[in-house]
Short mmCIF file of C-alpha atoms in Angstrom, two decimals:
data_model
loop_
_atom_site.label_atom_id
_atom_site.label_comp_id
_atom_site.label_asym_id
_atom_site.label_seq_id
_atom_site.Cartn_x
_atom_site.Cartn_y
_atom_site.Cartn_z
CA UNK U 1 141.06 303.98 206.66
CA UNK U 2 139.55 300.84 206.60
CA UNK U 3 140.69 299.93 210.20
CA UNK U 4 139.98 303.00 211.35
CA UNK U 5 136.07 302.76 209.55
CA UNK U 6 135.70 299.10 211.30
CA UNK U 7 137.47 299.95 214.42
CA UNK U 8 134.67 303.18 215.12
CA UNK U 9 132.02 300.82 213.38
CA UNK U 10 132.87 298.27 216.19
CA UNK U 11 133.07 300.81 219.03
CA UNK U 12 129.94 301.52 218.66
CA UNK U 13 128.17 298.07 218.87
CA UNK U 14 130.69 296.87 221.44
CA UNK U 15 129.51 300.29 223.49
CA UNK U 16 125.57 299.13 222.36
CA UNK U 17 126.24 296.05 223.75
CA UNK U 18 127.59 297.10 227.09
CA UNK U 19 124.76 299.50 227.52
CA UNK U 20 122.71 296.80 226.65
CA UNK U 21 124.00 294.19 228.70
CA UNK U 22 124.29 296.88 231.71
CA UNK U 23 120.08 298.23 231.24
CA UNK U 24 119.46 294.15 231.60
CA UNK U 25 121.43 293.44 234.47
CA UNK U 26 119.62 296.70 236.30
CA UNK U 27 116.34 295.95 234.66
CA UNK U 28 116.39 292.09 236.42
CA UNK U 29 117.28 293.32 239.59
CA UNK U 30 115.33 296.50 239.49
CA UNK U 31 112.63 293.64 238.10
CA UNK U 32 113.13 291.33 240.95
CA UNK U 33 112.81 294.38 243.67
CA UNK U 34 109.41 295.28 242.08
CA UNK U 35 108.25 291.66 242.00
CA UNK U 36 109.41 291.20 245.90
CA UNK U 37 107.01 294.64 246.65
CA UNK U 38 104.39 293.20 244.39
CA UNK U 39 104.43 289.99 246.90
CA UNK U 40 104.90 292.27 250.04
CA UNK U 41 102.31 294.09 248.68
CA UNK U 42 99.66 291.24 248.25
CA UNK U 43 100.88 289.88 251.82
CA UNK U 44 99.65 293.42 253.04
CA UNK U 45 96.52 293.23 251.31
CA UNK U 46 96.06 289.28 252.21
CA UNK U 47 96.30 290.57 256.52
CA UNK U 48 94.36 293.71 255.67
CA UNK U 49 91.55 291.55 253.75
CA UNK U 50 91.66 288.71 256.83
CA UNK U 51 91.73 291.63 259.42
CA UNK U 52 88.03 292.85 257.56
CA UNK U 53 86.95 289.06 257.55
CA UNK U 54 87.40 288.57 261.36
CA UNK U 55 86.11 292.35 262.11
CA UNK U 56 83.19 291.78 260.15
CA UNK U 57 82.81 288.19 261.67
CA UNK U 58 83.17 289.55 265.39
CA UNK U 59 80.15 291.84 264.52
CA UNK U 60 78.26 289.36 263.06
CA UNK U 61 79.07 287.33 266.50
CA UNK U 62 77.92 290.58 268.59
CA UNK U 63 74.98 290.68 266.51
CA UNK U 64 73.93 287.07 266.81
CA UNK U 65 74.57 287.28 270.79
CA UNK U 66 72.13 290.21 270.54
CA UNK U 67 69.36 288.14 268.31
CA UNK U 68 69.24 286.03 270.84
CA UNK U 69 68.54 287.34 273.79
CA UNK U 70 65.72 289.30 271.52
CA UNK U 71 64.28 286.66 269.74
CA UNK U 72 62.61 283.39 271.12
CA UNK U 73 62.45 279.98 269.13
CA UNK U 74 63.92 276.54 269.29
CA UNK U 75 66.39 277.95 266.43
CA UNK U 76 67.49 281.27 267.86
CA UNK U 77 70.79 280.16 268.21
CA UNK U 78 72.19 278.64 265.19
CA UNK U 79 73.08 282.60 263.70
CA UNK U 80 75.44 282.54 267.06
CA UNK U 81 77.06 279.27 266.68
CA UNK U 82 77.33 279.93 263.35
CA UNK U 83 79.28 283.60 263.61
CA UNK U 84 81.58 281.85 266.51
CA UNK U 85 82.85 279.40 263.68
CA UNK U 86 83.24 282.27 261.25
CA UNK U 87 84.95 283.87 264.24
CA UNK U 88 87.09 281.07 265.02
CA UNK U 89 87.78 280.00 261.28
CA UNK U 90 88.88 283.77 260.55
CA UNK U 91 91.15 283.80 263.64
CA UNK U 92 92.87 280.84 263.09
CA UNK U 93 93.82 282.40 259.11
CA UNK U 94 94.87 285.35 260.24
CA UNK U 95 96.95 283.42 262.84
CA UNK U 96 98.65 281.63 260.52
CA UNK U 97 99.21 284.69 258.10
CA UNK U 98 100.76 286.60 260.83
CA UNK U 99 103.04 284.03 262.39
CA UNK U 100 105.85 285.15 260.77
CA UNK U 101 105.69 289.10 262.06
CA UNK U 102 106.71 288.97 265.80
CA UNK U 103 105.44 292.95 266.48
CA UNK U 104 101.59 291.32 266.31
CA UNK U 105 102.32 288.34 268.48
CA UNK U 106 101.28 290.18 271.74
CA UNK U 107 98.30 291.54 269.69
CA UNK U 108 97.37 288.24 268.69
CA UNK U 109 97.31 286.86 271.67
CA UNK U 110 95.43 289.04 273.23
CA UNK U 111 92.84 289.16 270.61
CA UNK U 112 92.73 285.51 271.02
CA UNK U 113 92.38 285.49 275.09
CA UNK U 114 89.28 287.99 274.36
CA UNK U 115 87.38 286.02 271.91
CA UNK U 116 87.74 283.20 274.06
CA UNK U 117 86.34 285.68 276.96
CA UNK U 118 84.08 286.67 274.33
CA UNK U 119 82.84 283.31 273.64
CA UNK U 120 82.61 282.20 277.78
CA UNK U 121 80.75 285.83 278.18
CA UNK U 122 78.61 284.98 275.66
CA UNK U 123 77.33 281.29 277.29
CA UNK U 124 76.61 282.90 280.37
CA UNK U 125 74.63 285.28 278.97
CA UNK U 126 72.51 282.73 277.08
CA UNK U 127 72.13 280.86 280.19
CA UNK U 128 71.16 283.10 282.28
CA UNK U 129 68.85 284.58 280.11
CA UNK U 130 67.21 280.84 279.65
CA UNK U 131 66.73 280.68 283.01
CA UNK U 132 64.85 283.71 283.71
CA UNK U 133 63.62 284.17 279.98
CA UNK U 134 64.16 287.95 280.77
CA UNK U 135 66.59 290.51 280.99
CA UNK U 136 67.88 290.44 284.16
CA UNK U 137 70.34 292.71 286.03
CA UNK U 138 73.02 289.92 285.69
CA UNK U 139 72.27 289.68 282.59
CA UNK U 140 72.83 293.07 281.52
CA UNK U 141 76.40 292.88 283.28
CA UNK U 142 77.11 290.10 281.06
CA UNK U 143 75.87 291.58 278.31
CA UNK U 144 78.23 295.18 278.85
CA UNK U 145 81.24 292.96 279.54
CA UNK U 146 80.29 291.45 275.99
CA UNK U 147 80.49 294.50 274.67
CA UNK U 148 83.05 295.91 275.76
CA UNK U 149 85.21 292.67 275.22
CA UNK U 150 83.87 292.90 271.40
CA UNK U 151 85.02 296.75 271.23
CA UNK U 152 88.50 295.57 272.62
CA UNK U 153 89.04 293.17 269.89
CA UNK U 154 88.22 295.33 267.74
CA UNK U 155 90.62 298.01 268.82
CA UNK U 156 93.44 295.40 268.47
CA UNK U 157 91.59 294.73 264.93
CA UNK U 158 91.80 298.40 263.55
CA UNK U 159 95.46 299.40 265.07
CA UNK U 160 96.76 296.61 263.52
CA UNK U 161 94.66 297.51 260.12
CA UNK U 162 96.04 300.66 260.65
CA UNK U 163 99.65 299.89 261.12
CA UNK U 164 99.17 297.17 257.96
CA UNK U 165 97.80 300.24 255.67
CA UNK U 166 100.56 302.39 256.41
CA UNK U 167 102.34 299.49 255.16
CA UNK U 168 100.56 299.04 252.38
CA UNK U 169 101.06 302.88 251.12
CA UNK U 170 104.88 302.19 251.99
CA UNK U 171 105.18 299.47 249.88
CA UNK U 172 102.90 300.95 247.14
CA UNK U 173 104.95 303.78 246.79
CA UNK U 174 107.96 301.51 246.62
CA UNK U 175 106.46 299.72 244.08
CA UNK U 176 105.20 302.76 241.87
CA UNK U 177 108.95 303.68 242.05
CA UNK U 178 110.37 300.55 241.03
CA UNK U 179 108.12 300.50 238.12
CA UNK U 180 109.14 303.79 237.55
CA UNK U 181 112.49 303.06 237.49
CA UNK U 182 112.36 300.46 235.20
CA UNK U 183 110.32 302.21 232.94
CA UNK U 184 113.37 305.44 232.80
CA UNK U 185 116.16 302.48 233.09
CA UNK U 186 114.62 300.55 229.55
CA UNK U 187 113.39 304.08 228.10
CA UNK U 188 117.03 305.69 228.96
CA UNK U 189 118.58 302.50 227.20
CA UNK U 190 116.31 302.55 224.11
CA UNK U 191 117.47 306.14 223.68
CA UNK U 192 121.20 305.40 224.78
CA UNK U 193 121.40 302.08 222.20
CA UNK U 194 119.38 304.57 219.28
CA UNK U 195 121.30 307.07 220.04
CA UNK U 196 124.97 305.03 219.82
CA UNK U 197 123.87 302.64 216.85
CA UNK U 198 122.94 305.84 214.80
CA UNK U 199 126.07 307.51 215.40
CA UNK U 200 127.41 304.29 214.64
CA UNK U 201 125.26 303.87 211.31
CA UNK U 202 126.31 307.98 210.76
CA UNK U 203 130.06 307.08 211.21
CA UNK U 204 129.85 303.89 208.86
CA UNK U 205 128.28 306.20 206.16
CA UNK U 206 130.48 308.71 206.60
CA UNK U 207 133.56 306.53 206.52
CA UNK U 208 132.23 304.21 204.08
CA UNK U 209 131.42 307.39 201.42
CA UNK U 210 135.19 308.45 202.20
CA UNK U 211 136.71 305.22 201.52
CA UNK U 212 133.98 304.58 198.59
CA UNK U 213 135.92 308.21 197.07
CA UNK U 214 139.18 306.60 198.37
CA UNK U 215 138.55 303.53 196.22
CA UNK U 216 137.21 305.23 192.89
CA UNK U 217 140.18 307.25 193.25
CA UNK U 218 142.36 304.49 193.49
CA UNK U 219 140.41 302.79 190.76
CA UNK U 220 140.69 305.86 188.49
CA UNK U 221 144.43 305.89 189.37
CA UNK U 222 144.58 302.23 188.46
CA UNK U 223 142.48 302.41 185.14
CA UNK U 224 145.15 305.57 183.87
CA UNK U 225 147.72 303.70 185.34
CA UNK U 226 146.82 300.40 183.18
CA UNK U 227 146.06 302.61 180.01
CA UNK U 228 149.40 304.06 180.80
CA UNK U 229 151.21 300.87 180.82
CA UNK U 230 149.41 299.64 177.42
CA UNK U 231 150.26 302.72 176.04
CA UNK U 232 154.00 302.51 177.08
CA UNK U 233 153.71 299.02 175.90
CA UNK U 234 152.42 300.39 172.31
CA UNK U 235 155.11 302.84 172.32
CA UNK U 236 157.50 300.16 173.18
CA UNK U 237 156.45 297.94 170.76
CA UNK U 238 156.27 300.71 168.06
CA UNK U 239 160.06 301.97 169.42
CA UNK U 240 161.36 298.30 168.63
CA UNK U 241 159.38 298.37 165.05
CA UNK U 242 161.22 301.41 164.41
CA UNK U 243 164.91 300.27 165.87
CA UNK U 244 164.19 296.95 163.50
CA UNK U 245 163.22 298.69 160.65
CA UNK U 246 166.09 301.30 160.99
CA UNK U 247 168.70 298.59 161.85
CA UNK U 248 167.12 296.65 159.10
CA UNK U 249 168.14 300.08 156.85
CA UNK U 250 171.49 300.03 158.36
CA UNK U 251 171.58 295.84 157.32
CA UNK U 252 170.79 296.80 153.90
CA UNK U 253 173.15 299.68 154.08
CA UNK U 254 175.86 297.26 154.54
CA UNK U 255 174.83 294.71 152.47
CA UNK U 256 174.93 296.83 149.31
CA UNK U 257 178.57 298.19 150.73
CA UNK U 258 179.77 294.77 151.46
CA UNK U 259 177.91 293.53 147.80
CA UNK U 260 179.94 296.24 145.78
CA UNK U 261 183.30 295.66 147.65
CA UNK U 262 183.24 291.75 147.12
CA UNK U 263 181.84 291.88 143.55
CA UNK U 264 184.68 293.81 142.17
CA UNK U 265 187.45 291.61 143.41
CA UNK U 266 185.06 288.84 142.95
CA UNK U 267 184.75 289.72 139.10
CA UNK U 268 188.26 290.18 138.94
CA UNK U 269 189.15 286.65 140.03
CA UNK U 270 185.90 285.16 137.71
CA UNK U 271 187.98 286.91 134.48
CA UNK U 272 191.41 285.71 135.76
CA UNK U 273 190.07 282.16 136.22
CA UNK U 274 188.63 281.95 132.66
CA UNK U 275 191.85 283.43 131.67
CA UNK U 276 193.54 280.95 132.88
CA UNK U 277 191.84 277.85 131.59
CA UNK U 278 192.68 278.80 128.25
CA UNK U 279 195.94 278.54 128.83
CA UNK U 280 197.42 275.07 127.68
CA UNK U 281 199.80 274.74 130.21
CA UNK U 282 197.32 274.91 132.77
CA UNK U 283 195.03 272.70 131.58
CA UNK U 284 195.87 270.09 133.87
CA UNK U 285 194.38 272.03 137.02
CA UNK U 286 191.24 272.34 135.17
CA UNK U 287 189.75 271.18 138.50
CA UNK U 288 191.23 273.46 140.57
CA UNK U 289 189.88 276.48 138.24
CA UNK U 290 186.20 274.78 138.35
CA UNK U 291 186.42 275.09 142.47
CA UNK U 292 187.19 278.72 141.72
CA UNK U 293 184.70 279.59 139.72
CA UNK U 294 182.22 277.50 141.35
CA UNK U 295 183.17 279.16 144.83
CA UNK U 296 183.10 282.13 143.08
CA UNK U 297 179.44 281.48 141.95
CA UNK U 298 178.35 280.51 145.38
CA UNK U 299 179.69 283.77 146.97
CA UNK U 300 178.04 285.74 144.19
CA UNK U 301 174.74 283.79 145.41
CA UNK U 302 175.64 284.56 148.59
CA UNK U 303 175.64 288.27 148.14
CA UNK U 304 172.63 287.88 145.81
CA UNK U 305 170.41 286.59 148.48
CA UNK U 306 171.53 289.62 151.15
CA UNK U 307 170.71 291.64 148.57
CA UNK U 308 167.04 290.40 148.19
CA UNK U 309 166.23 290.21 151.62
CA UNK U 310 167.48 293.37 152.64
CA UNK U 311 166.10 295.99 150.23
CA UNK U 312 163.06 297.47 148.60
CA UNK U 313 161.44 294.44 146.15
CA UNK U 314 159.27 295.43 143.47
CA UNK U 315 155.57 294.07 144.62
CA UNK U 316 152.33 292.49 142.29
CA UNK U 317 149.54 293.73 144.40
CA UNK U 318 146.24 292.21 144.18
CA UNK U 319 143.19 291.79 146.41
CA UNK U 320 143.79 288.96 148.66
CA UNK U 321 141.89 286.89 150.99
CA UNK U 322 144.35 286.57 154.06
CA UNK U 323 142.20 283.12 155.07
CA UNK U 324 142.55 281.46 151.85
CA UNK U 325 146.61 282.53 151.76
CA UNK U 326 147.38 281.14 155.02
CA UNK U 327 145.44 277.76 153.33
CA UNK U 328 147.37 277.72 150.79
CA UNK U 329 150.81 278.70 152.85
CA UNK U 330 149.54 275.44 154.99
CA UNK U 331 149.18 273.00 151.73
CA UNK U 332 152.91 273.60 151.14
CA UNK U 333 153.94 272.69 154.04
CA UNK U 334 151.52 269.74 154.59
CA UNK U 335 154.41 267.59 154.42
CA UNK U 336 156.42 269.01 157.32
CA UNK U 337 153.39 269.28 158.68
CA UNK U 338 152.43 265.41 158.83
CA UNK U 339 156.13 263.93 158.99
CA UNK U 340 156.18 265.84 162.12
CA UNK U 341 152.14 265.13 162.93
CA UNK U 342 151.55 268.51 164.18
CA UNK U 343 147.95 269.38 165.10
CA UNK U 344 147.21 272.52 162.54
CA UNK U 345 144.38 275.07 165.02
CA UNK U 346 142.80 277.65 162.24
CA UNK U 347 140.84 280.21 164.50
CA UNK U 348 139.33 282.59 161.46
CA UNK U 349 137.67 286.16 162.31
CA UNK U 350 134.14 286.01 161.65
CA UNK U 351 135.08 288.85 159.09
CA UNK U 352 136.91 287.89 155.66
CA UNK U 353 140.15 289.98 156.24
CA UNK U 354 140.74 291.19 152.50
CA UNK U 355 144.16 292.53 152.30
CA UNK U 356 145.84 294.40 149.04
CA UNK U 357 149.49 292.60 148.93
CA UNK U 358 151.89 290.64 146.29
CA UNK U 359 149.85 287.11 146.98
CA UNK U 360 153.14 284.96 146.04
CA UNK U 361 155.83 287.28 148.32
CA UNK U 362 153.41 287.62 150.86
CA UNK U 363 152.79 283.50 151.10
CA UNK U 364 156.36 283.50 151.11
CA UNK U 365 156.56 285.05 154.66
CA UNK U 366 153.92 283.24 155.78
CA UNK U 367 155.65 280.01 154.79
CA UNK U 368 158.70 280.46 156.14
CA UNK U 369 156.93 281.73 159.44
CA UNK U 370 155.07 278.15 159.57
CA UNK U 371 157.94 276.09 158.60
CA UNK U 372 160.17 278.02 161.34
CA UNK U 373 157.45 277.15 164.13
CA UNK U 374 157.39 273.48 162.80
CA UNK U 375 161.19 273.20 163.04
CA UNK U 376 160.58 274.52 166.57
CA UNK U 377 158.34 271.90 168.06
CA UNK U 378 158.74 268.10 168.72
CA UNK U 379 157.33 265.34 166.68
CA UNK U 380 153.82 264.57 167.80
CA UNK U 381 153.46 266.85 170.49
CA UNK U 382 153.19 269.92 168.46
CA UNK U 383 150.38 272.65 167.90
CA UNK U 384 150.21 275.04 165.60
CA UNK U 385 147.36 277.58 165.75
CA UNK U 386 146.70 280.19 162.78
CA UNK U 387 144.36 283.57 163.80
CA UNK U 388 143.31 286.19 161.63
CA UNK U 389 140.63 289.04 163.17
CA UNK U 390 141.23 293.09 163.41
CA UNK U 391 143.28 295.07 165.45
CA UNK U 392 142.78 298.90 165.14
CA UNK U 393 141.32 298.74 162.02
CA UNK U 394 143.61 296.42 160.50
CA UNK U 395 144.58 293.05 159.58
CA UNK U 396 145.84 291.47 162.11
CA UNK U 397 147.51 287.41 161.49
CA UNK U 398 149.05 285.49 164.53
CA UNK U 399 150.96 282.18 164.27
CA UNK U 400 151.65 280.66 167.58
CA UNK U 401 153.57 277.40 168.27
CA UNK U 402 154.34 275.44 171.53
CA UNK U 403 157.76 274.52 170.42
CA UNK U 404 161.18 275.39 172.80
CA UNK U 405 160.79 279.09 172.79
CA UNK U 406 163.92 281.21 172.51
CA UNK U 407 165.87 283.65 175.12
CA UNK U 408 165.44 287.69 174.92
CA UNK U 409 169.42 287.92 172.99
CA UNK U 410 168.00 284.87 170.71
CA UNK U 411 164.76 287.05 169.92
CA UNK U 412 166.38 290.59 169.39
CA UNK U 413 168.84 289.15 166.48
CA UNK U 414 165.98 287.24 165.01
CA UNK U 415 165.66 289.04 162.19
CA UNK U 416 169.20 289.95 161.76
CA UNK U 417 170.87 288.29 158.16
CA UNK U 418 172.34 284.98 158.71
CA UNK U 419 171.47 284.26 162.31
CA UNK U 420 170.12 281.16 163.12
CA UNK U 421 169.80 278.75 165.75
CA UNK U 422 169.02 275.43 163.22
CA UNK U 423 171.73 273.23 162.40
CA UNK U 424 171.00 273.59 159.13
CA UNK U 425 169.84 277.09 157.10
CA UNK U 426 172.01 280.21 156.30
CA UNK U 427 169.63 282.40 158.82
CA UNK U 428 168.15 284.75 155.88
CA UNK U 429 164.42 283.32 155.89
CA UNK U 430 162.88 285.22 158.69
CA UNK U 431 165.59 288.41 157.40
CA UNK U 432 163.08 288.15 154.00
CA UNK U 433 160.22 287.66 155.77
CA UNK U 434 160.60 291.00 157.43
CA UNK U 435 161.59 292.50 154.05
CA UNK U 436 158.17 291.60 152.79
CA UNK U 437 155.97 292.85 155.56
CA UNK U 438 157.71 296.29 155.50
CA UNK U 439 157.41 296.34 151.67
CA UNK U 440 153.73 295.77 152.25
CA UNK U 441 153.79 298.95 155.08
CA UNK U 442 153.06 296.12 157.55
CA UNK U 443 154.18 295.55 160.89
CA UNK U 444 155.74 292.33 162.50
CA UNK U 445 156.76 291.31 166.31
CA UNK U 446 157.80 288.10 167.73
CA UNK U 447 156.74 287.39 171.45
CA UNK U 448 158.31 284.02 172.77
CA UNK U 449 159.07 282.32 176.51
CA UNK U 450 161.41 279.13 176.79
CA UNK U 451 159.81 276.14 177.03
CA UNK U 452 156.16 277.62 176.50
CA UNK U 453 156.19 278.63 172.57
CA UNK U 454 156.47 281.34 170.04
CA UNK U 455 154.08 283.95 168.52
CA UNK U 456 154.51 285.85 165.24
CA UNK U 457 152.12 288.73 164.98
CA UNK U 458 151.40 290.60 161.74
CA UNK U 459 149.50 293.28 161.07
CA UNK U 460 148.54 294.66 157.97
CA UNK U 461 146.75 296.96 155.90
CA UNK U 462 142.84 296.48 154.71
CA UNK U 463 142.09 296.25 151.42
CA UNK U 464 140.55 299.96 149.88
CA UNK U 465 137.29 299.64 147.96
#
């Protein structure tokens, strides 16, 4: 879903940008036609503005020719010359603005030859008129072949004005199109872009609401899925509570069994073996009958100790603070403890855990819990840290070490009568240990990795006001 969310998502601006990248490229050349009829456009009004100059200044030159053959004074022809350079100076403009367009050359030239016949028409009209001082019949000839050589040019003027205004509208319309064209291309893209980027935008939030279910689902799946595995982990761990504390039945079961089948013989050979050393014959293997009975004594021990650590014990209960026991559990093994300079870690609850349980029995555990973690680490490099807080509204005491860890076959006979992994020890200390936690309706676990360490978690019962 999430490829398919990013691949629309990216569809969509890849398609802006295309439309966006197109509307540009059309939009500068579109741009570049409507700037090329803006200039055609000002070149049309730049002939047609020129073409008004020199019409106007050919009248004025008309006019001035007239003023003087009206008017007398030493000055009377200065408005002539004057309109001739206008004339001239227009001409030679519009010349040079129309070079470039071959249709008006003939026009132009003729326009040219007549204001020069204009200008040669006009001398000998002045002359002759300053010779007579009146208007003579000659000089009316001149003066209608002025005329008429003035109305020439200016037909030339006004059919090229005329041909250079059709132009003009041409190119105006042209130019009202372009900019009409650019105005639908960028108005058309606006819409197109809006109209893809808010699908786009509507697909994202569509998509993203789907895959924001899709993920609370799979969060929800994953949150009962967790509390599933804790609570398979509980059961777990309250399953192999309940296979210890049955097989711990079963070992005390046996025990008694094996207890009451050995005794019997056992007593048997204790009577025959104090029989015997009254005898006076046999007096000189009064060693012999000592190893007997001391062997004997020893396996009665033996069976003793099974005994204890494998059945119900008869319990002192008092209130006790947990804190202070574990203190006190640490003071008797302070010399383990420092032969082996293990750094002790006591990480109390803020809360004084105040259990009801046989003080002495219940240090007991605790000891040999501490001494077994000491045994377990090296000289110098061990740590041994003490917790106490509450678990489910109970007591809860851990005791982790950092010593060799054990295996998963080492950990499941842990508790089992006479196993062991110390050179030295019978393997019933942790067997008692257990004994005492049950008796007290506890609960105890082991949790261990090789070569990390080893934690022993109790859990017992609050104190009742």
């Amino acid at each position: 879903m999430k490829f398919k969310l990013e691949s629309r998502v990216r569809s969509g601006f890849v398609a802006c940008f295309l439309l966006l990248a197109l509307a540009f490229l059309i939009s500068i050349v579109t741009t570049n036609k409507l700037l090329r009829q803006i200039k055609l456009v000002n070149y049309n009004n730049t002939i047609i503005r020129q073409l008004s100059g020199f019409s106007a200044a050919v009248k004025d030159l008309r006019s001035s020719y007239r003023g003087y053959i009206l008017k007398t004074g030493g000055t009377r022809q200065q408005p002539y010359n004057y309109s001739r350079q206008q004339a001239d100076s227009s001409l030679h403009a519009l010349l040079g603005t129309l070079s470039y367009n071959a249709s008006y050359t003939e026009h132009l030239r003729t326009i040219q030859q007549l204001l020069q016949q204009e200008f040669t028409l006009a001398r000998k009209g002045m002359s002759a008129y300053n010779n007579t001082g009146q208007v003579s019949e000659k000089l009316e000839d001149i003066s209608e072949q002025e005329n008429k050589t003035v109305d020439e040019i200016t037909g030339h003027l006004n059919l090229i004005q005329d041909i250079e205004e059709t132009e003009l509208d041409k190119k105006m319309n042209r130019l009202m199109y372009y900019n009409d064209l650019v105005k639908k291309i960028n108005i058309t893209s606006l819409v197109l872009v809006i109209t893809l980027v808010s699908y786009s935008l509507f697909i994202y939030n569509k998509e993203n609401s789907a895959k924001h279910r899709a993920d609370m689902k799979t969060f929800n799946y994953q949150e009962q899925l967790k509390k599933r595995i804790i609570d398979l982990k509980h059961a777990n761990e309250e399953l192999r509570t309940l296979r210890g504390n049955e097989k711990f039945s079963a070992t005390g079961r046996v025990a008694r069994t094996i207890a009451h089948e050995i005794r019997n013989p056992l007593t048997n050979i204790n009577l025959a073996a104090a029989h015997l050393a009254k005898d006076v014959e046999l007096r000189q293997h009064k060693d012999m009958l000592q190893i007997i009975q001391s062997s004997s004594e020893r396996i009665n021990q033996m069976i003793t100790d099974l005994l204890d650590s494998t059945r119900f014990q008869e319990l002192d209960f008092s209130k006790v603070n947990i804190d202070t026991l574990i203190d006190e559990a640490l003071d008797n093994a302070q010399n383990s403890l420092q032969l082996k300079q293990i750094n002790v870690i006591r990480d109390y609850g803020e809360h004084v855990c105040a259990i009801w349980a046989d003080k002495e029995k219940l240090k007991i555990a605790l000891l040999n819990i501490i001494i077994n973690a000491i045994d377990a680490m090296e000289a110098g490099r061990g740590e041994l840290i003490l917790k106490t807080g509450t678990v489910n509204h109970r007591c809860a005491i851990s005791v982790t070490d950092n010593g060799a860890g054990m295996e998963e076959e080492a950990l499941n006979k842990l508790f089992d009568p006479y196993f062991t992994t110390k050179t030295q020890g019978i393997g019933l200390g942790l067997t008692n240990t257990r004994n005492i936690i049950l008796n007290h309706k506890g609960d105890i676990s082991v949790v261990s990795k090789p070569g990390v360490g080893t934690t022993f978690h109790l859990v017992l019962d609050f104190a009742k006001d």
